[in-house]
C-alpha cells in the first residue's frame, strides 16, 4: 500500500496559501511519501493549477486530484487542462474525476444531476479519447457529440481514477478507468463492497488490477484524546448527513460518520489501522492530516507530529514491500 497525503483543503489566508501548499508538497517529497492528493473543494483553489505549481517544485512524487467534478467543465476542456498540468509536473499526474454530489452540482452550480453514472460514462469516453492525443477527438454518445482537434498528448501514461461509491460507478471505474478514489469508506466497506466489484469489472474488461485510493483523517494523539479527535473530524469534515452517496457507502461498513473513519491515537493504533486498510485491498492511502489543539501553535505542532509519523509508517510500508519482493525473487530463482 502506497501512502500519500492530502494538500490544500485547510482553511486560511489565501494570500499565503500557495506558499503553504508548496512547502507541504516539498515536505511530502522529502519525507518519501508516494503521492500528494489535492481535493477540488467548492470555492477553493483549482486543483490542477495547484498541481502544475507543485510539479515545478518537486521531482519524484505523484500528484493527484481527488477529485475534479465532471459537470463543471467540458471533457475536452478538462483534458486540455490535465495534459497541461501533467506536462508541467513531468508526467506525474493522476487525474481523479467524479460526478460529485447533488448539493454541489445542482444546488451550487445550478446544473442537472439526473443521471450521474450515465453522464460520467459518456464524459469518460470523451476524456479518454482526448487524453490519448494528439489528433482529432471524435466521439458521439448519448450526452456528447464531439469532433474536436487537439494537438496535446500525454508526456507519460496518465492514469484516470473515478470516484465510485455505488455498484454501477464501481463497475464503470473498473471497466473504463484505472481505479477509484474513495471517501467515507472504512475497511469493511472496501473489502466487502468496493474491491470485489471494481476488480471483477476490471478483469471482465481485460484491464489491469485497479487502484483503490482510500482517504482517511489521521490524528496522532494520546489515547485519552481519541474521542476529541473524532469529534473534531465530525465537526470540520462531516458531510455524510447531507450526502446520500456517502450515506449509502457507510451502510456497507461499520463506520457511522467520518469520526469513526479517523485513524486516531498513538503510534501503534495508527499503524494498526493502516494495516487494516492494506489488508482490505487499499492500494493507496490518502491521509487527511487532522491536527488537534487549542490555538494556532498547538494545531501546527500537532500537524507536524502526525505527518512525521505518517512518513515513518510509509517508510516501514516501503521496506516491508521491498523485503517481500526480495523473498519472491529468491523463491523464483529456486
Short mmCIF file of C-alpha atoms in Angstrom, two decimals, residues 10-195:
data_model
loop_
_atom_site.label_atom_id
_atom_site.label_comp_id
_atom_site.label_asym_id
_atom_site.label_seq_id
_atom_site.Cartn_x
_atom_site.Cartn_y
_atom_site.Cartn_z
CA UNK A 10 -7.16 23.64 5.06
CA UNK A 11 -8.83 26.97 5.62
CA UNK A 12 -6.62 30.03 5.89
CA UNK A 13 -5.34 33.19 4.32
CA UNK A 14 -5.38 32.72 0.55
CA UNK A 15 -2.55 35.21 0.15
CA UNK A 16 -0.26 32.72 1.91
CA UNK A 17 -1.94 29.54 0.75
CA UNK A 18 0.17 28.92 -2.35
CA UNK A 19 3.39 29.16 -0.36
CA UNK A 20 1.99 26.81 2.28
CA UNK A 21 0.90 24.23 -0.29
CA UNK A 22 4.29 24.33 -1.95
CA UNK A 23 6.01 23.92 1.41
CA UNK A 24 3.73 20.98 2.20
CA UNK A 25 4.41 19.16 -1.06
CA UNK A 26 8.15 19.79 -0.74
CA UNK A 27 7.97 18.19 2.71
CA UNK A 28 5.94 15.24 1.36
CA UNK A 29 8.52 14.53 -1.32
CA UNK A 30 11.48 14.89 1.04
CA UNK A 31 9.75 12.63 3.57
CA UNK A 32 9.44 9.87 0.97
CA UNK A 33 5.66 9.84 0.58
CA UNK A 34 4.38 8.34 -2.64
CA UNK A 35 1.61 10.78 -3.57
CA UNK A 36 0.13 14.17 -2.76
CA UNK A 37 -3.62 14.39 -3.34
CA UNK A 38 -5.27 17.76 -3.99
CA UNK A 39 -9.02 17.90 -3.32
CA UNK A 40 -11.18 20.11 -5.53
CA UNK A 41 -13.28 21.90 -2.94
CA UNK A 42 -16.14 24.24 -3.92
CA UNK A 43 -15.00 27.82 -3.65
CA UNK A 44 -11.31 26.98 -3.21
CA UNK A 45 -8.21 26.87 -5.43
CA UNK A 46 -8.26 24.97 -8.71
CA UNK A 47 -6.70 21.56 -8.08
CA UNK A 48 -4.98 21.18 -11.45
CA UNK A 49 -3.43 24.64 -11.29
CA UNK A 50 -2.16 23.75 -7.82
CA UNK A 51 -0.67 20.54 -9.22
CA UNK A 52 1.08 22.42 -12.02
CA UNK A 53 2.69 24.65 -9.38
CA UNK A 54 3.60 21.66 -7.21
CA UNK A 55 5.09 19.89 -10.19
CA UNK A 56 7.56 22.72 -10.68
CA UNK A 57 8.63 22.43 -7.03
CA UNK A 58 9.08 18.63 -6.95
CA UNK A 59 10.80 15.90 -8.96
CA UNK A 60 9.53 12.49 -7.86
CA UNK A 61 6.22 12.44 -6.01
CA UNK A 62 3.00 11.57 -7.83
CA UNK A 63 0.41 14.38 -7.80
CA UNK A 64 -3.28 13.52 -7.90
CA UNK A 65 -6.66 15.27 -7.93
CA UNK A 66 -9.26 13.92 -5.51
CA UNK A 67 -11.45 14.75 -7.32
CA UNK A 68 -12.46 17.12 -10.14
CA UNK A 69 -16.27 17.24 -10.63
CA UNK A 70 -17.08 16.30 -14.23
CA UNK A 71 -20.12 18.56 -14.58
CA UNK A 72 -18.14 21.77 -14.08
CA UNK A 73 -16.42 21.73 -17.49
CA UNK A 74 -16.48 20.08 -20.90
CA UNK A 75 -14.37 16.90 -21.10
CA UNK A 76 -12.17 18.35 -23.85
CA UNK A 77 -11.50 21.40 -21.68
CA UNK A 78 -10.61 19.16 -18.73
CA UNK A 79 -8.35 17.03 -20.93
CA UNK A 80 -6.54 20.14 -22.15
CA UNK A 81 -6.07 21.35 -18.58
CA UNK A 82 -4.99 17.92 -17.31
CA UNK A 83 -2.48 17.38 -20.12
CA UNK A 84 -1.03 20.83 -19.47
CA UNK A 85 -0.71 20.14 -15.74
CA UNK A 86 0.76 16.72 -16.46
CA UNK A 87 3.43 18.27 -18.68
CA UNK A 88 4.22 20.86 -16.00
CA UNK A 89 4.59 18.03 -13.48
CA UNK A 90 6.84 15.96 -15.71
CA UNK A 91 4.27 13.23 -16.25
CA UNK A 92 3.43 12.67 -12.57
CA UNK A 93 -0.30 13.48 -12.64
CA UNK A 94 -3.02 11.04 -11.55
CA UNK A 95 -6.32 12.55 -12.68
CA UNK A 96 -9.15 11.81 -10.28
CA UNK A 97 -12.61 12.76 -11.51
CA UNK A 98 -16.14 12.12 -10.30
CA UNK A 99 -19.82 13.07 -10.53
CA UNK A 100 -19.69 14.90 -7.18
CA UNK A 101 -22.94 15.38 -5.21
CA UNK A 102 -26.32 16.96 -5.75
CA UNK A 103 -25.60 19.73 -3.25
CA UNK A 104 -22.59 20.83 -5.28
CA UNK A 105 -23.76 20.25 -8.86
CA UNK A 106 -27.44 21.13 -8.58
CA UNK A 107 -27.59 23.44 -5.58
CA UNK A 108 -24.31 25.36 -6.04
CA UNK A 109 -23.72 25.24 -9.80
CA UNK A 110 -27.33 25.08 -10.96
CA UNK A 111 -26.65 22.12 -13.27
CA UNK A 112 -28.64 18.89 -13.75
CA UNK A 113 -27.84 15.92 -11.53
CA UNK A 114 -30.31 13.47 -13.06
CA UNK A 115 -28.10 10.60 -14.23
CA UNK A 116 -24.65 10.97 -12.67
CA UNK A 117 -23.42 7.48 -13.59
CA UNK A 118 -24.56 7.70 -17.21
CA UNK A 119 -23.16 11.20 -17.54
CA UNK A 120 -19.82 10.07 -16.09
CA UNK A 121 -19.68 7.12 -18.52
CA UNK A 122 -20.24 9.42 -21.51
CA UNK A 123 -17.83 12.03 -20.12
CA UNK A 124 -15.12 9.44 -19.58
CA UNK A 125 -15.42 8.26 -23.18
CA UNK A 126 -14.62 11.75 -24.46
CA UNK A 127 -11.97 12.42 -21.82
CA UNK A 128 -10.04 9.22 -22.50
CA UNK A 129 -10.11 9.88 -26.25
CA UNK A 130 -8.84 13.42 -25.70
CA UNK A 131 -6.10 12.27 -23.32
CA UNK A 132 -4.73 9.80 -25.86
CA UNK A 133 -3.88 12.51 -28.42
CA UNK A 134 -2.66 14.22 -30.37
CA UNK A 135 -5.31 14.08 -33.02
CA UNK A 136 -8.99 14.55 -33.60
CA UNK A 137 -11.38 13.69 -30.79
CA UNK A 138 -14.39 12.10 -32.48
CA UNK A 139 -16.95 10.77 -30.02
CA UNK A 140 -20.72 10.62 -30.26
CA UNK A 141 -22.75 9.22 -27.39
CA UNK A 142 -25.95 9.98 -25.53
CA UNK A 143 -24.53 13.15 -23.96
CA UNK A 144 -21.74 14.46 -26.21
CA UNK A 145 -21.19 14.96 -29.91
CA UNK A 146 -17.55 15.94 -30.17
CA UNK A 147 -15.41 16.46 -33.26
CA UNK A 148 -12.52 18.47 -31.92
CA UNK A 149 -8.86 18.71 -32.98
CA UNK A 150 -6.40 18.52 -30.11
CA UNK A 151 -2.67 18.95 -30.51
CA UNK A 152 -1.75 17.85 -26.98
CA UNK A 153 -0.52 14.41 -25.97
CA UNK A 154 0.37 12.95 -22.58
CA UNK A 155 4.06 13.18 -21.76
CA UNK A 156 3.71 9.88 -19.85
CA UNK A 157 0.96 7.43 -19.01
CA UNK A 158 -1.92 9.41 -17.48
CA UNK A 159 -3.94 7.33 -15.01
CA UNK A 160 -7.58 8.36 -14.72
CA UNK A 161 -9.36 7.41 -11.48
CA UNK A 162 -13.10 7.69 -10.96
CA UNK A 163 -14.73 8.46 -7.61
CA UNK A 164 -17.04 5.48 -7.21
CA UNK A 165 -19.23 4.57 -4.25
CA UNK A 166 -22.14 2.51 -5.58
CA UNK A 167 -22.17 -0.71 -7.66
CA UNK A 168 -22.79 0.99 -11.02
CA UNK A 169 -19.98 3.51 -10.55
CA UNK A 170 -17.59 0.84 -9.28
CA UNK A 171 -18.28 -1.24 -12.38
CA UNK A 172 -17.63 1.82 -14.54
CA UNK A 173 -14.36 2.58 -12.73
CA UNK A 174 -13.20 -1.00 -13.22
CA UNK A 175 -14.23 -1.24 -16.88
CA UNK A 176 -13.10 2.13 -18.18
CA UNK A 177 -10.68 3.74 -15.73
CA UNK A 178 -7.57 2.90 -13.77
CA UNK A 179 -9.18 2.71 -10.35
CA UNK A 180 -11.21 4.67 -7.85
CA UNK A 181 -10.79 7.41 -5.26
CA UNK A 182 -12.81 6.89 -2.07
CA UNK A 183 -14.01 8.93 0.88
CA UNK A 184 -16.23 7.74 3.74
CA UNK A 185 -15.28 4.11 3.10
CA UNK A 186 -13.99 2.04 6.02
CA UNK A 187 -12.13 -1.25 5.93
CA UNK A 188 -15.23 -3.48 5.80
CA UNK A 189 -16.86 -1.41 3.06
CA UNK A 190 -13.68 -1.57 0.99
CA UNK A 191 -13.04 -5.29 1.48
CA UNK A 192 -16.64 -6.43 1.03
CA UNK A 193 -18.12 -3.88 -1.36
CA UNK A 194 -15.51 -1.85 -3.25
CA UNK A 195 -12.66 -4.23 -4.06
#
